[in-house]
mmCIF file with all atom_site columns, C-alpha atoms in Angstrom:
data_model
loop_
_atom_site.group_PDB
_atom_site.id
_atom_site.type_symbol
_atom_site.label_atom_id
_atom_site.label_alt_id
_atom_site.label_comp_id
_atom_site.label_asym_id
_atom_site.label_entity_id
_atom_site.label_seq_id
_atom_site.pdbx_PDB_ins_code
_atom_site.Cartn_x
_atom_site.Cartn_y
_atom_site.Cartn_z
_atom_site.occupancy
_atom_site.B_iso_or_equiv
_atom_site.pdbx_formal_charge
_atom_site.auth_seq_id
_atom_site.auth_comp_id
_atom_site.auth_asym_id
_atom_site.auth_atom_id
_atom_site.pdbx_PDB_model_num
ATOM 1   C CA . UNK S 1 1   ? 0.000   0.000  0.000  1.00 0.00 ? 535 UNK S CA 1
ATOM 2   C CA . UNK S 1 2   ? 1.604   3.241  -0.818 1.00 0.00 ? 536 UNK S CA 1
ATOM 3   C CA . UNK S 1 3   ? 1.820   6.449  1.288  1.00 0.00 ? 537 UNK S CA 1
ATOM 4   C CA . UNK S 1 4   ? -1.205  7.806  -0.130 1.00 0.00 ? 538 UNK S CA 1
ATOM 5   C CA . UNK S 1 5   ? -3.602  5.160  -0.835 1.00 0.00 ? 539 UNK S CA 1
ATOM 6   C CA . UNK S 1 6   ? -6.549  4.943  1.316  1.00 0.00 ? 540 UNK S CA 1
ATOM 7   C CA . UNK S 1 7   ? -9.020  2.191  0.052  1.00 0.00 ? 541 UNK S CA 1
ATOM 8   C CA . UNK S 1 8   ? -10.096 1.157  -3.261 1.00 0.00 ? 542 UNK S CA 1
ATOM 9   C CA . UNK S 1 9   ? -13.717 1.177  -1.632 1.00 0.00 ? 543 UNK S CA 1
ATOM 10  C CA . UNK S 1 10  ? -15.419 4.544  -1.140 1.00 0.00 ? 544 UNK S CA 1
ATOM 11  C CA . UNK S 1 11  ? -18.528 2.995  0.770  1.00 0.00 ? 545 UNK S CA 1
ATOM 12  C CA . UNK S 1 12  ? -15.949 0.773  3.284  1.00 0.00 ? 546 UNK S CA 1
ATOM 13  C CA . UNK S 1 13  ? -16.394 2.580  6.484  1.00 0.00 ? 547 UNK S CA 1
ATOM 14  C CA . UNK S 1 14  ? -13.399 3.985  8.461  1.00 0.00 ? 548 UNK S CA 1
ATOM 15  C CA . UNK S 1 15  ? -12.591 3.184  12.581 1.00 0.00 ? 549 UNK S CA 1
ATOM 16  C CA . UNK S 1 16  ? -11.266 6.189  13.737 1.00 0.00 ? 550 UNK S CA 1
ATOM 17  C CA . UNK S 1 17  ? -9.679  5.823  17.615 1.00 0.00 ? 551 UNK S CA 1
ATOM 18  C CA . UNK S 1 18  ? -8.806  8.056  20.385 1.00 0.00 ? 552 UNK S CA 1
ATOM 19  C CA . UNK S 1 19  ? -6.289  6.275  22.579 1.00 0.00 ? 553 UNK S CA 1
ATOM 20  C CA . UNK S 1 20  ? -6.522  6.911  26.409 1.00 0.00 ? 554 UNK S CA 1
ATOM 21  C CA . UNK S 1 21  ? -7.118  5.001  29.441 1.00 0.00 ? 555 UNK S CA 1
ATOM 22  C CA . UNK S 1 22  ? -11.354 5.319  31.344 1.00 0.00 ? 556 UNK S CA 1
ATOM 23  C CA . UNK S 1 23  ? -11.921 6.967  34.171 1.00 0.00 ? 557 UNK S CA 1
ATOM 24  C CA . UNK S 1 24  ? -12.088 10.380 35.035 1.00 0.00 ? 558 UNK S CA 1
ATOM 25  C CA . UNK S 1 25  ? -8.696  10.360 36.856 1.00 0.00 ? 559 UNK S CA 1
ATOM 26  C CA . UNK S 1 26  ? -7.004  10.194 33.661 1.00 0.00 ? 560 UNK S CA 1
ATOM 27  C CA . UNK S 1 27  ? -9.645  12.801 31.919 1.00 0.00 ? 561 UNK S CA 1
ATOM 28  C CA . UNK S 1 28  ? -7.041  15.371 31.543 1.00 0.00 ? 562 UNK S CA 1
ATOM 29  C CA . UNK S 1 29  ? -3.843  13.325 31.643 1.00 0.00 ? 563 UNK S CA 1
ATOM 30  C CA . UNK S 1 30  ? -1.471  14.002 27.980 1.00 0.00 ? 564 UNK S CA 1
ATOM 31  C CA . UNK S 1 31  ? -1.679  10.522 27.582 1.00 0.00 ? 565 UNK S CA 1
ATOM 32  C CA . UNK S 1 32  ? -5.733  10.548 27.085 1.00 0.00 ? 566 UNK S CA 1
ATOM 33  C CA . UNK S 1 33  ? -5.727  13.729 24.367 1.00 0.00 ? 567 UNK S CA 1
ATOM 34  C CA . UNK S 1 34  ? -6.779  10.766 21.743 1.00 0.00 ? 568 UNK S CA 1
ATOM 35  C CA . UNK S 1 35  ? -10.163 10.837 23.626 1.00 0.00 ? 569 UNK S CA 1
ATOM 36  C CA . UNK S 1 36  ? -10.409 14.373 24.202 1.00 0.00 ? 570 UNK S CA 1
ATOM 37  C CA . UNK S 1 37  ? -10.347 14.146 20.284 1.00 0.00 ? 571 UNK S CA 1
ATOM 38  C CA . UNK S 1 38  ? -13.127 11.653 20.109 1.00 0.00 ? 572 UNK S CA 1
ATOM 39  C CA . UNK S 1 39  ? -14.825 13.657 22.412 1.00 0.00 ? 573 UNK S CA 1
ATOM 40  C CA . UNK S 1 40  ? -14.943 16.421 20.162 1.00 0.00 ? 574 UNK S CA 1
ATOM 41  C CA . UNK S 1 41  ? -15.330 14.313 17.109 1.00 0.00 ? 575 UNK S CA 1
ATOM 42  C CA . UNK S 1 42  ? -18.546 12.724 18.831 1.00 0.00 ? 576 UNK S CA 1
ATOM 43  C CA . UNK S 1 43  ? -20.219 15.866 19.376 1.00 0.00 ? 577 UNK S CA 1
ATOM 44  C CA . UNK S 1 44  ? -19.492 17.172 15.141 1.00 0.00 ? 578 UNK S CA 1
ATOM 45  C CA . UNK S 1 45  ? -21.026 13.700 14.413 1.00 0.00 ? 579 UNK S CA 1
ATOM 46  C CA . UNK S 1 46  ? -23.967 14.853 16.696 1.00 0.00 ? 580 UNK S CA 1
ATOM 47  C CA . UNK S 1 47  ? -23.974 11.198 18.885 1.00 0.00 ? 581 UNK S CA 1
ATOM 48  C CA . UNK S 1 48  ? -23.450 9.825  21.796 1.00 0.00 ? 582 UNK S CA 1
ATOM 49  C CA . UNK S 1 49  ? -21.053 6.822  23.004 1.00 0.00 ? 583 UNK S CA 1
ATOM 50  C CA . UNK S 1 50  ? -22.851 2.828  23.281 1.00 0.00 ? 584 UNK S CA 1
ATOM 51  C CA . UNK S 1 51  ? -20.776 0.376  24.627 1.00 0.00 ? 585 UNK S CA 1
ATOM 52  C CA . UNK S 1 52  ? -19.542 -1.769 22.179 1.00 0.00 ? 586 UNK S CA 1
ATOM 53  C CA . UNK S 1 53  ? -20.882 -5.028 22.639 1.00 0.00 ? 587 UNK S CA 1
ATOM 54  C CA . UNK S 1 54  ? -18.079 -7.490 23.669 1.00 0.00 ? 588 UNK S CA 1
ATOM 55  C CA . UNK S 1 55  ? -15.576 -5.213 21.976 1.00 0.00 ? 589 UNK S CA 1
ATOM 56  C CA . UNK S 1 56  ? -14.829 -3.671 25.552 1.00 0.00 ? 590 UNK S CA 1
ATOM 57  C CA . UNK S 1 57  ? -15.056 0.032  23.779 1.00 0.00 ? 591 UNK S CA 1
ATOM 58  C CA . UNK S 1 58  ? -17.230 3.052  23.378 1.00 0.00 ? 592 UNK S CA 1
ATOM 59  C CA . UNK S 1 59  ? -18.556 3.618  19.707 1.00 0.00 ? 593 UNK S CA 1
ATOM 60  C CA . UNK S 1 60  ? -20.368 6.185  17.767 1.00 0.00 ? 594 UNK S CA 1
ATOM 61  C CA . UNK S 1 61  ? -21.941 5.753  14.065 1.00 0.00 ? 595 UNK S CA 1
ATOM 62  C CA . UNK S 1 62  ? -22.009 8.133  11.966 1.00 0.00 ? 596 UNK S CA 1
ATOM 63  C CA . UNK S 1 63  ? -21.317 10.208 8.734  1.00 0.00 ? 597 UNK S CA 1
ATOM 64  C CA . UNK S 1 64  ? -18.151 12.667 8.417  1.00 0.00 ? 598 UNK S CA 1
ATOM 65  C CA . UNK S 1 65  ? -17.968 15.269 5.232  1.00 0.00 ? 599 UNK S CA 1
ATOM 66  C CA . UNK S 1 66  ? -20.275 17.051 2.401  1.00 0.00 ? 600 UNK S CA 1
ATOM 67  C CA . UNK S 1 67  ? -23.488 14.877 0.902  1.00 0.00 ? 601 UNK S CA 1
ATOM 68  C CA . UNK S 1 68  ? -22.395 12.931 -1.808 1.00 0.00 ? 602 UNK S CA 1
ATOM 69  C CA . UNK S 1 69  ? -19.119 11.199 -2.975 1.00 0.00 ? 603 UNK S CA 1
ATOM 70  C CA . UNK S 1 70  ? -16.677 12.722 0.003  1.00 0.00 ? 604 UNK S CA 1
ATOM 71  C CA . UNK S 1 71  ? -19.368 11.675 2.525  1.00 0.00 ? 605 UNK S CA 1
ATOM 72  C CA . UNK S 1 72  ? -17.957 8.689  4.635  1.00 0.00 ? 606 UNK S CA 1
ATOM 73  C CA . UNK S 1 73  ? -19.212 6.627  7.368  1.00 0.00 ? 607 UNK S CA 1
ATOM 74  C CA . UNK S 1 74  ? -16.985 6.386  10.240 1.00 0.00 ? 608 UNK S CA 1
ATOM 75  C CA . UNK S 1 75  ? -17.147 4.462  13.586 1.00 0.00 ? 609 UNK S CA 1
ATOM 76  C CA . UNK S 1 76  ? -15.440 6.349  16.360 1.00 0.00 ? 610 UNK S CA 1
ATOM 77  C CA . UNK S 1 77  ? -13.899 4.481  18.935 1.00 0.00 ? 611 UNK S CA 1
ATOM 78  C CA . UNK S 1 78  ? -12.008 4.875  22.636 1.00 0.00 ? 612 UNK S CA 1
ATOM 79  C CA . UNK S 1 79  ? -11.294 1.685  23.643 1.00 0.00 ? 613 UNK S CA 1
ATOM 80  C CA . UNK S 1 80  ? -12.253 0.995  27.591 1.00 0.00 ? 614 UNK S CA 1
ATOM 81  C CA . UNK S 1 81  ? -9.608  -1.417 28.099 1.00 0.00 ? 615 UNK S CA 1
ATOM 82  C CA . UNK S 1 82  ? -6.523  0.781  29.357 1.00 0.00 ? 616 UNK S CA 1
ATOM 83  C CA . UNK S 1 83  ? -3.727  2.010  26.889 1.00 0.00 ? 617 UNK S CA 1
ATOM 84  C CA . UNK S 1 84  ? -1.662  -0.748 27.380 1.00 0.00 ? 618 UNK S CA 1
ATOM 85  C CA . UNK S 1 85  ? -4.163  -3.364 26.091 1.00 0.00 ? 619 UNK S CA 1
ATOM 86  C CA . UNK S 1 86  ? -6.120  -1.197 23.093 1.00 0.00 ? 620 UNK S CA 1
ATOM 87  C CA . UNK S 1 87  ? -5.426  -3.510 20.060 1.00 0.00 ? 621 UNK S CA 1
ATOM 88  C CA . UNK S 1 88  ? -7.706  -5.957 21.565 1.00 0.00 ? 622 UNK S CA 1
ATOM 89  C CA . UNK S 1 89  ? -10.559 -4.142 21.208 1.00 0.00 ? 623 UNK S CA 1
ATOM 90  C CA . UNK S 1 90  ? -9.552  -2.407 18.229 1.00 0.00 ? 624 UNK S CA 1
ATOM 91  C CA . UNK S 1 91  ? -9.436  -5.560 16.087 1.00 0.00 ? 625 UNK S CA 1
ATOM 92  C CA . UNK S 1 92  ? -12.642 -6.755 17.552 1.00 0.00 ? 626 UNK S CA 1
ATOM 93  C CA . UNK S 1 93  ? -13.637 -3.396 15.987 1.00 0.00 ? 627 UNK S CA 1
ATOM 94  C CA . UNK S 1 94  ? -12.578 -3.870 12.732 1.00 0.00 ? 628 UNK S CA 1
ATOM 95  C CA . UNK S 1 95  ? -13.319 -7.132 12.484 1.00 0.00 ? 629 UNK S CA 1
ATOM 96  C CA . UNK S 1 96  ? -17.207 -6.519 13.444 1.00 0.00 ? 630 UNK S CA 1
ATOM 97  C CA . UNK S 1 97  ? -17.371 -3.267 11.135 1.00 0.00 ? 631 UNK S CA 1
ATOM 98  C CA . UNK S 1 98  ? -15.146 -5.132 8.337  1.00 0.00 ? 632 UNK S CA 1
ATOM 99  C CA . UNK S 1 99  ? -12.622 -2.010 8.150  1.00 0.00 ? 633 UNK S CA 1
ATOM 100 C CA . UNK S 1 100 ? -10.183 -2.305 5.834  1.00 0.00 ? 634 UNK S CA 1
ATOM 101 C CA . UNK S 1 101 ? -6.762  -1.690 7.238  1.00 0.00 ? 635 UNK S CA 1
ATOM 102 C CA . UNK S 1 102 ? -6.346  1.306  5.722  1.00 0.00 ? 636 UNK S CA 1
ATOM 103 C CA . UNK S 1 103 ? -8.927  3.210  6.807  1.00 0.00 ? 637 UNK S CA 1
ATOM 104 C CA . UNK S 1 104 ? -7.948  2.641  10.615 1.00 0.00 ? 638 UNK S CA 1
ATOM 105 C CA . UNK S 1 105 ? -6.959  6.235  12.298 1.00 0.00 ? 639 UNK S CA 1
ATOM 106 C CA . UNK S 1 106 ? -5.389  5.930  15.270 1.00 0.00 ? 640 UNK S CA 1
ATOM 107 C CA . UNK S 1 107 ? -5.042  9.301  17.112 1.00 0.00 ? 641 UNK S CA 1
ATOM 108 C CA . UNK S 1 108 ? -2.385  9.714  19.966 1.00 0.00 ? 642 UNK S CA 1
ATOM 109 C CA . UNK S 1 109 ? 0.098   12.125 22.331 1.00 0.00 ? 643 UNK S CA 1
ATOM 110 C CA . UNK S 1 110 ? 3.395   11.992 21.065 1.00 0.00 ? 644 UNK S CA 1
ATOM 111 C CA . UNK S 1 111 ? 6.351   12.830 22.765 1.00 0.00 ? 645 UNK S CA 1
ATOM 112 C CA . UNK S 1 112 ? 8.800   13.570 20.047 1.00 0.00 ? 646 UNK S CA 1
ATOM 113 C CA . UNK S 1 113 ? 7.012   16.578 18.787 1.00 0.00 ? 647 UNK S CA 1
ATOM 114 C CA . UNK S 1 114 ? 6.496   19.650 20.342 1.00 0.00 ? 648 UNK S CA 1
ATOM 115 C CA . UNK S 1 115 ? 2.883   20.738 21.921 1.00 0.00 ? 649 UNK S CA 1
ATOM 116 C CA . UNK S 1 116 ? 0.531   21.396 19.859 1.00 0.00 ? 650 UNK S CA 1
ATOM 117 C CA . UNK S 1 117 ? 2.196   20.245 17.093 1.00 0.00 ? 651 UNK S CA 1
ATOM 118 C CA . UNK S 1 118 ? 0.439   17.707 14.131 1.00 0.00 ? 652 UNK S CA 1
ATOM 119 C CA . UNK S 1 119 ? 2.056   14.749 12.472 1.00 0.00 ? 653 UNK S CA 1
ATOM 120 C CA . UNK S 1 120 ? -0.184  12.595 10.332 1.00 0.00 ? 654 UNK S CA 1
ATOM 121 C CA . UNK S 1 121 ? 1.367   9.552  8.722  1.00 0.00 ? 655 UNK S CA 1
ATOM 122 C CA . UNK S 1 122 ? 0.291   5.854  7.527  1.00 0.00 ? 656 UNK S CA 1
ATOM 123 C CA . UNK S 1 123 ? 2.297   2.905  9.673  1.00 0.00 ? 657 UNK S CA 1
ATOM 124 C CA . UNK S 1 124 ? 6.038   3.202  11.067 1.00 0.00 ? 658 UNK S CA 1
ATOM 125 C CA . UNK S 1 125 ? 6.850   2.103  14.839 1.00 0.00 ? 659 UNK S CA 1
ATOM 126 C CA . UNK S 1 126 ? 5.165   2.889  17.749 1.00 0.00 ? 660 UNK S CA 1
ATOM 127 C CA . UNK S 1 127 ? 8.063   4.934  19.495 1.00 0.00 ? 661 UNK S CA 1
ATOM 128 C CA . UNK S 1 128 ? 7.094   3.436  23.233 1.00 0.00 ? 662 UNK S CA 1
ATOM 129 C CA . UNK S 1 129 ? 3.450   4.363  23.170 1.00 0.00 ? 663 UNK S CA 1
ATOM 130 C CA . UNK S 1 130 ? 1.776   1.225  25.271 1.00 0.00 ? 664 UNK S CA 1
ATOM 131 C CA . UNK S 1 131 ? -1.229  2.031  22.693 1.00 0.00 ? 665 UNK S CA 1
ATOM 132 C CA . UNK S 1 132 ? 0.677   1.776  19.278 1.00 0.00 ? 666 UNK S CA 1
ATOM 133 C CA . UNK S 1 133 ? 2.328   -1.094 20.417 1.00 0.00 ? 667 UNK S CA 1
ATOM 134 C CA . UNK S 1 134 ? -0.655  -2.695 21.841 1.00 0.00 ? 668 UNK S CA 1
ATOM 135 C CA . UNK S 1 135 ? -2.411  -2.218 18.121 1.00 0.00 ? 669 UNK S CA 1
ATOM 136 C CA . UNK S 1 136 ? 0.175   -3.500 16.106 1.00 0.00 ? 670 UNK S CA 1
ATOM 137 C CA . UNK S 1 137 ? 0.837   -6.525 18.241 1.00 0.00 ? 671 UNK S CA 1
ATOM 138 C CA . UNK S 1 138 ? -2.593  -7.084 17.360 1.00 0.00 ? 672 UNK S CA 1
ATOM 139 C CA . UNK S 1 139 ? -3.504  -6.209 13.685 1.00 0.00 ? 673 UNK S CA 1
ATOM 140 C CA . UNK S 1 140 ? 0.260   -4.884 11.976 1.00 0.00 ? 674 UNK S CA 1
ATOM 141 C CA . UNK S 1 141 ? 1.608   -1.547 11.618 1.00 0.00 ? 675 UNK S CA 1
ATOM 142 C CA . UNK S 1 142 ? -0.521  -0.514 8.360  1.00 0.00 ? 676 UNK S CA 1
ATOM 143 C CA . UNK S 1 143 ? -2.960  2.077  10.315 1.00 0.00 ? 677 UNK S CA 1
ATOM 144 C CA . UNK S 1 144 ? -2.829  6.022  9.806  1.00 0.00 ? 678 UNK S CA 1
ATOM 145 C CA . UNK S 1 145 ? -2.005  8.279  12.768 1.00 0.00 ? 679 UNK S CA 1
ATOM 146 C CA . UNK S 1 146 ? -2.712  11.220 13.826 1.00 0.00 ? 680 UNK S CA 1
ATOM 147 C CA . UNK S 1 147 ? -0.047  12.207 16.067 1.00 0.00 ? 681 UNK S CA 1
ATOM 148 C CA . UNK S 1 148 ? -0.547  15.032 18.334 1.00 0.00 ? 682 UNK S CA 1
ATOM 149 C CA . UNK S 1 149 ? 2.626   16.466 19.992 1.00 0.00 ? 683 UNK S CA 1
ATOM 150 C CA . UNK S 1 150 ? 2.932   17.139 23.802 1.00 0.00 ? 684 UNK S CA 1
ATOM 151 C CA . UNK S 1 151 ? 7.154   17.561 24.003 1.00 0.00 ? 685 UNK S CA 1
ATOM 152 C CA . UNK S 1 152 ? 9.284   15.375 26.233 1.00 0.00 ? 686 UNK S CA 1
ATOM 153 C CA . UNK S 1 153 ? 8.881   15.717 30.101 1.00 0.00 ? 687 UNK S CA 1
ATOM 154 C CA . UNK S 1 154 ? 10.854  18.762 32.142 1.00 0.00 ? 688 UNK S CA 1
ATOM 155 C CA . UNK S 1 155 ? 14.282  17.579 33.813 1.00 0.00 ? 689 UNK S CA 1
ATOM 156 C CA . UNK S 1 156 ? 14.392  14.268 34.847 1.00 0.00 ? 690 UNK S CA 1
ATOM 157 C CA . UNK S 1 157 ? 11.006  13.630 35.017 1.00 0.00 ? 691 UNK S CA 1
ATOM 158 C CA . UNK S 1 158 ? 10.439  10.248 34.000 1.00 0.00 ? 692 UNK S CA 1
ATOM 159 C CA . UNK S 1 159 ? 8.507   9.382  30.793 1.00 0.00 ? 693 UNK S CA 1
ATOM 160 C CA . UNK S 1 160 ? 5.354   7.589  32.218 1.00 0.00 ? 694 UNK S CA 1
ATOM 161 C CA . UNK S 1 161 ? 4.780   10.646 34.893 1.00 0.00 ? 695 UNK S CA 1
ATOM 162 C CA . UNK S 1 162 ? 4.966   12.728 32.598 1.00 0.00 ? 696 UNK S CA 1
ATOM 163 C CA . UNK S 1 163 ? 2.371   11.813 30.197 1.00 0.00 ? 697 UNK S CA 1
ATOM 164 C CA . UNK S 1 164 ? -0.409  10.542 33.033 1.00 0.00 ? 698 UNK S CA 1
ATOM 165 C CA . UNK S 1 165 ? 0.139   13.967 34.451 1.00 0.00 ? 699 UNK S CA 1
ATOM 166 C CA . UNK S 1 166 ? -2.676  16.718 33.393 1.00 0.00 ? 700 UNK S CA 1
ATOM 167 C CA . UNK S 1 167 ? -2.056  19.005 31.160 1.00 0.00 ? 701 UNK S CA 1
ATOM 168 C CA . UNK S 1 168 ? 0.166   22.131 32.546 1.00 0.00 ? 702 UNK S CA 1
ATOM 169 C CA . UNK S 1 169 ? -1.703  25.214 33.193 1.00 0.00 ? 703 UNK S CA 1
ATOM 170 C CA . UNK S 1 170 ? -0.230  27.266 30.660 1.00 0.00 ? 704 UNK S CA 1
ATOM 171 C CA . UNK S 1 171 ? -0.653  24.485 27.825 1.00 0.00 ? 705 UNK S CA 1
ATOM 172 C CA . UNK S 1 172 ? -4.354  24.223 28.853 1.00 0.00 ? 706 UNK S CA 1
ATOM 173 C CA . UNK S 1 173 ? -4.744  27.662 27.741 1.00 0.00 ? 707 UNK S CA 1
ATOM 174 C CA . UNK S 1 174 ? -4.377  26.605 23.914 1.00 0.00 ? 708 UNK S CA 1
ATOM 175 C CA . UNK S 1 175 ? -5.305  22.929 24.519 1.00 0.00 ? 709 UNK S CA 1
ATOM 176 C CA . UNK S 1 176 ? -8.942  23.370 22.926 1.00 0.00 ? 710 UNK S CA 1
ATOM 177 C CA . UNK S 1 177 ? -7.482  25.200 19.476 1.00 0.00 ? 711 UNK S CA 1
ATOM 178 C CA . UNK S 1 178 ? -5.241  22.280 19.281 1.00 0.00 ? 712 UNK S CA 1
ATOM 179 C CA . UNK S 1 179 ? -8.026  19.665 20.076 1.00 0.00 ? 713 UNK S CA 1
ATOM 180 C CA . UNK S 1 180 ? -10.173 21.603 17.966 1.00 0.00 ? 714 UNK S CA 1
ATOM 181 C CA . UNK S 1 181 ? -7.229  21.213 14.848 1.00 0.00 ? 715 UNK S CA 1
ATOM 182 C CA . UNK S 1 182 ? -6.930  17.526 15.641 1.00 0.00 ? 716 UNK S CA 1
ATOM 183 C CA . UNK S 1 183 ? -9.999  16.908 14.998 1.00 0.00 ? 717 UNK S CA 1
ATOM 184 C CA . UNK S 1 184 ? -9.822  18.924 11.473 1.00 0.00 ? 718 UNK S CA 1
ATOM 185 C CA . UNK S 1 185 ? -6.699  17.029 10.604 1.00 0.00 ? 719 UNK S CA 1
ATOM 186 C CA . UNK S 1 186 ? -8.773  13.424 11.183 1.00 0.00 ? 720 UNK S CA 1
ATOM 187 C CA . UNK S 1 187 ? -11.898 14.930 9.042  1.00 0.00 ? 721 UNK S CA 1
ATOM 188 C CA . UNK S 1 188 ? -9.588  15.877 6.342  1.00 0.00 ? 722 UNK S CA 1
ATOM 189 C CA . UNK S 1 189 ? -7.080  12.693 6.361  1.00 0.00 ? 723 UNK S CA 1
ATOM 190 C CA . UNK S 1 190 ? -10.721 10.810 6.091  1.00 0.00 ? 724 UNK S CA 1
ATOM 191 C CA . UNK S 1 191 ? -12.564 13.069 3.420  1.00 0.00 ? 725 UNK S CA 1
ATOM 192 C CA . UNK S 1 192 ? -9.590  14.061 1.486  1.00 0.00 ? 726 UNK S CA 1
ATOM 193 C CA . UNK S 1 193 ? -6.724  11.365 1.800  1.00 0.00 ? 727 UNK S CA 1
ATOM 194 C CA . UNK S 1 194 ? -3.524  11.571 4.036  1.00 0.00 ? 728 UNK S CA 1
ATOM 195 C CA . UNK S 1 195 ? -1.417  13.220 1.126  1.00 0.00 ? 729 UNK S CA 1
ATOM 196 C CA . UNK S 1 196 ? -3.886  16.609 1.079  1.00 0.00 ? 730 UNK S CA 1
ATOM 197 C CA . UNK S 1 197 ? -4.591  16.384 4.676  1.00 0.00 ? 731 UNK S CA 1
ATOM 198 C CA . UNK S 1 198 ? -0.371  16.345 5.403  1.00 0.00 ? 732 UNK S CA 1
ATOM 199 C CA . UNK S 1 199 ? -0.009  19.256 3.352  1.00 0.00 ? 733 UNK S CA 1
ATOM 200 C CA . UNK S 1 200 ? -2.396  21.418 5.154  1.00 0.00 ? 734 UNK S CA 1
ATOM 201 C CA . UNK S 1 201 ? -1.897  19.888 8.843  1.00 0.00 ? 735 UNK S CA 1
ATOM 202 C CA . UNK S 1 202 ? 2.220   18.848 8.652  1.00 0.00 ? 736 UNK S CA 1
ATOM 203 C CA . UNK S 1 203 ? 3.130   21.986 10.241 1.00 0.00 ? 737 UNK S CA 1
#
């Protein structure tokens, strides 16, 4: 599959998921901004989240994009099973919803680029996210991301502290623009295909 290829079928539906762990302890953690982009996702698509069956997730079915030939149907995901353990219920996603590979969105924190900061790309390692590696343990590395930047930890702060820590006060401050552009970067890598969608949202 090549950089830009998405799917040769138009009316396959597309599993985007916000990686994070349940509970409200880790609502505003770095490490659950995947949901906070569901989140915001889930209220464009106008729905609310079901549990998933035996999938061990929260879903919501819907439409993304213009009527006609850019309209897709998506199924947005958070997966209720911790970070560690997503591809689990991930594959039991895409296996119910028959989603082709390629039009699996994963959308995560990343430490290696600065806060705030896009990167949207299709497979590659998972750089120590528990979630990444979790997934492609489970299905292979052929899934887009949408990788949302929140810088390395201060010091000698250690790695996991860092990114189940909340937010800093001064990043919360822009944290809904950036949410907010997340979630425009996943409607466009879905409506348009990743190559448009990294030229506008690579920044």
């Amino acid at each position: 599959m090549g950089e830009t290829d998405v799917t040769t079928d138009a009316s396959a539906p597309w599993l985007i998921v916000g990686l994070g762990n349940p509970g409200p302890e880790y609502a505003m953690n770095r490490h659950n901004v995947g949901f906070m982009v569901a989140d915001l996702l889930a209220g464009r698509i106008g729905g609310k989240f079901k549990r998933a069956g035996k999938a061990q997730a929260q879903v919501i079915e819907g439409r993304i994009g213009p009527p006609g030939p850019a309209n897709r149907r998506v199924i947005l995901a958070k997966p209720m099973s911790y970070m560690n353990l997503s591809g689990g219920p991930v594959t039991a996603l895409r296996d119910f919803y028959k989603v082709p590979m390629g039009n699996i969105v994963a959308v995560h924190d990343e430490l290696d680029i600065d806060y705030g900061v896009l990167r949207l790309k299709l497979g590659g390692g998972d750089n120590g996210h528990n979630g990444l590696k979790s997934m492609t343990k489970a299905m292979g590395a052929d899934y887009h991301r949408v990788r949302f930047g929140i810088g390395r930890p201060p010091g000698r702060m250690q790695v996991a502290d860092f990114v189940l820590k909340d937010f800093a006060s001064a990043e919360r401050k822009e944290l809904d623009y950036f949410v907010d552009r997340a979630a425009d970067a996943v409607e466009a890598l879905v409506i348009e295909g990743l190559e448009r969608a990294q030229g506008t949202y690579n920044s």
